[in-house]
Amino acid sequence: SVQIDTTDRPLDPSRGFRLSAGVTPYLEALGSTVGMTVARAQASAYFAFDEEARYILAGRIGLGSIVGADLADIPANRRFFAGGGGSVRGFTYRSLGPQAFGQPIGGRSLLEASLEARIKITDTIGIVPFVDAGTAFESSLPDFSERVRVAAGLGLRYYTAIGPIRLDVATPIDGRQRGDKPVVLYISIGQAF
């Protein structure tokens, strides 16, 4: 694996970029019951429009792929899932992607993307309009056989000395799935990415 981080602050970056990528082989010769290779990469970038970093544009893209095994042979805890607070806000956690009998089963590839406008109203209060998109796919590379789901929302940030406290409200904008609520609330510490 490799990680590169040129951002100015770990919990609330305003400038720079982050890149993480990793490949994990599961070899039958070394005892794995399924011979496969799992690869995952994520990149995010941050651009402040002013010197005080009151207006920041932040973007993230994530990709994943599993090669060497059929979907049915891959253990469920190794498959890719999308949806939820760290993925596509507004959709139920791990609900996006291939399904069997109306239940998510995970996929062999993953595509996720997010875009946020982080706007400070005061020194301690900010708002963050955002758009998230993504899903998991049955194929080992994203082939868009599954519908890429999109959600949008608005966040509130309370900036503290240790990082922002985050409150996000999100809703699916291209139709809900079974089990999705019309509006979902997320509370956390630190930015979404």
mmCIF file of C-alpha atoms in Angstrom, residues 26 28 32-38 66-80 105-108 138:
data_model
loop_
_atom_site.group_PDB
_atom_site.id
_atom_site.type_symbol
_atom_site.label_atom_id
_atom_site.label_comp_id
_atom_site.label_asym_id
_atom_site.label_seq_id
_atom_site.Cartn_x
_atom_site.Cartn_y
_atom_site.Cartn_z
ATOM 1 C CA TYR A 26 -5.046 -13.834 -1.468
ATOM 2 C CA GLU A 28 -4.300 -20.367 -2.619
ATOM 3 C CA SER A 32 -6.384 -18.828 1.020
ATOM 4 C CA THR A 33 -9.541 -20.748 0.130
ATOM 5 C CA VAL A 34 -10.183 -18.344 -2.789
ATOM 6 C CA GLY A 35 -7.442 -17.104 -5.103
ATOM 7 C CA MET A 36 -8.102 -13.406 -5.709
ATOM 8 C CA THR A 37 -6.531 -9.957 -5.589
ATOM 9 C CA VAL A 38 -8.246 -6.962 -3.993
ATOM 10 C CA ILE A 66 -11.459 -7.709 -7.065
ATOM 11 C CA VAL A 67 -9.977 -9.968 -9.750
ATOM 12 C CA GLY A 68 -9.341 -13.708 -9.927
ATOM 13 C CA ALA A 69 -12.601 -15.045 -8.491
ATOM 14 C CA ASP A 70 -16.298 -15.132 -9.298
ATOM 15 C CA LEU A 71 -18.614 -13.054 -7.126
ATOM 16 C CA ALA A 72 -20.211 -16.153 -5.588
ATOM 17 C CA ASP A 73 -16.785 -17.425 -4.456
ATOM 18 C CA ILE A 74 -15.716 -14.184 -2.747
ATOM 19 C CA PRO A 75 -16.458 -14.045 0.997
ATOM 20 C CA ALA A 76 -19.068 -11.387 1.803
ATOM 21 C CA ASN A 77 -16.660 -9.525 4.113
ATOM 22 C CA ARG A 78 -14.254 -8.974 1.167
ATOM 23 C CA ARG A 79 -16.850 -7.701 -1.332
ATOM 24 C CA PHE A 80 -17.415 -4.011 -2.017
ATOM 25 C CA ILE A 105 -24.787 -8.942 -1.739
ATOM 26 C CA GLY A 106 -21.825 -6.693 -2.560
ATOM 27 C CA GLY A 107 -19.788 -6.479 -5.707
ATOM 28 C CA ARG A 108 -16.381 -7.059 -7.270
ATOM 29 C CA GLU A 138 -20.888 -7.291 -10.110
#
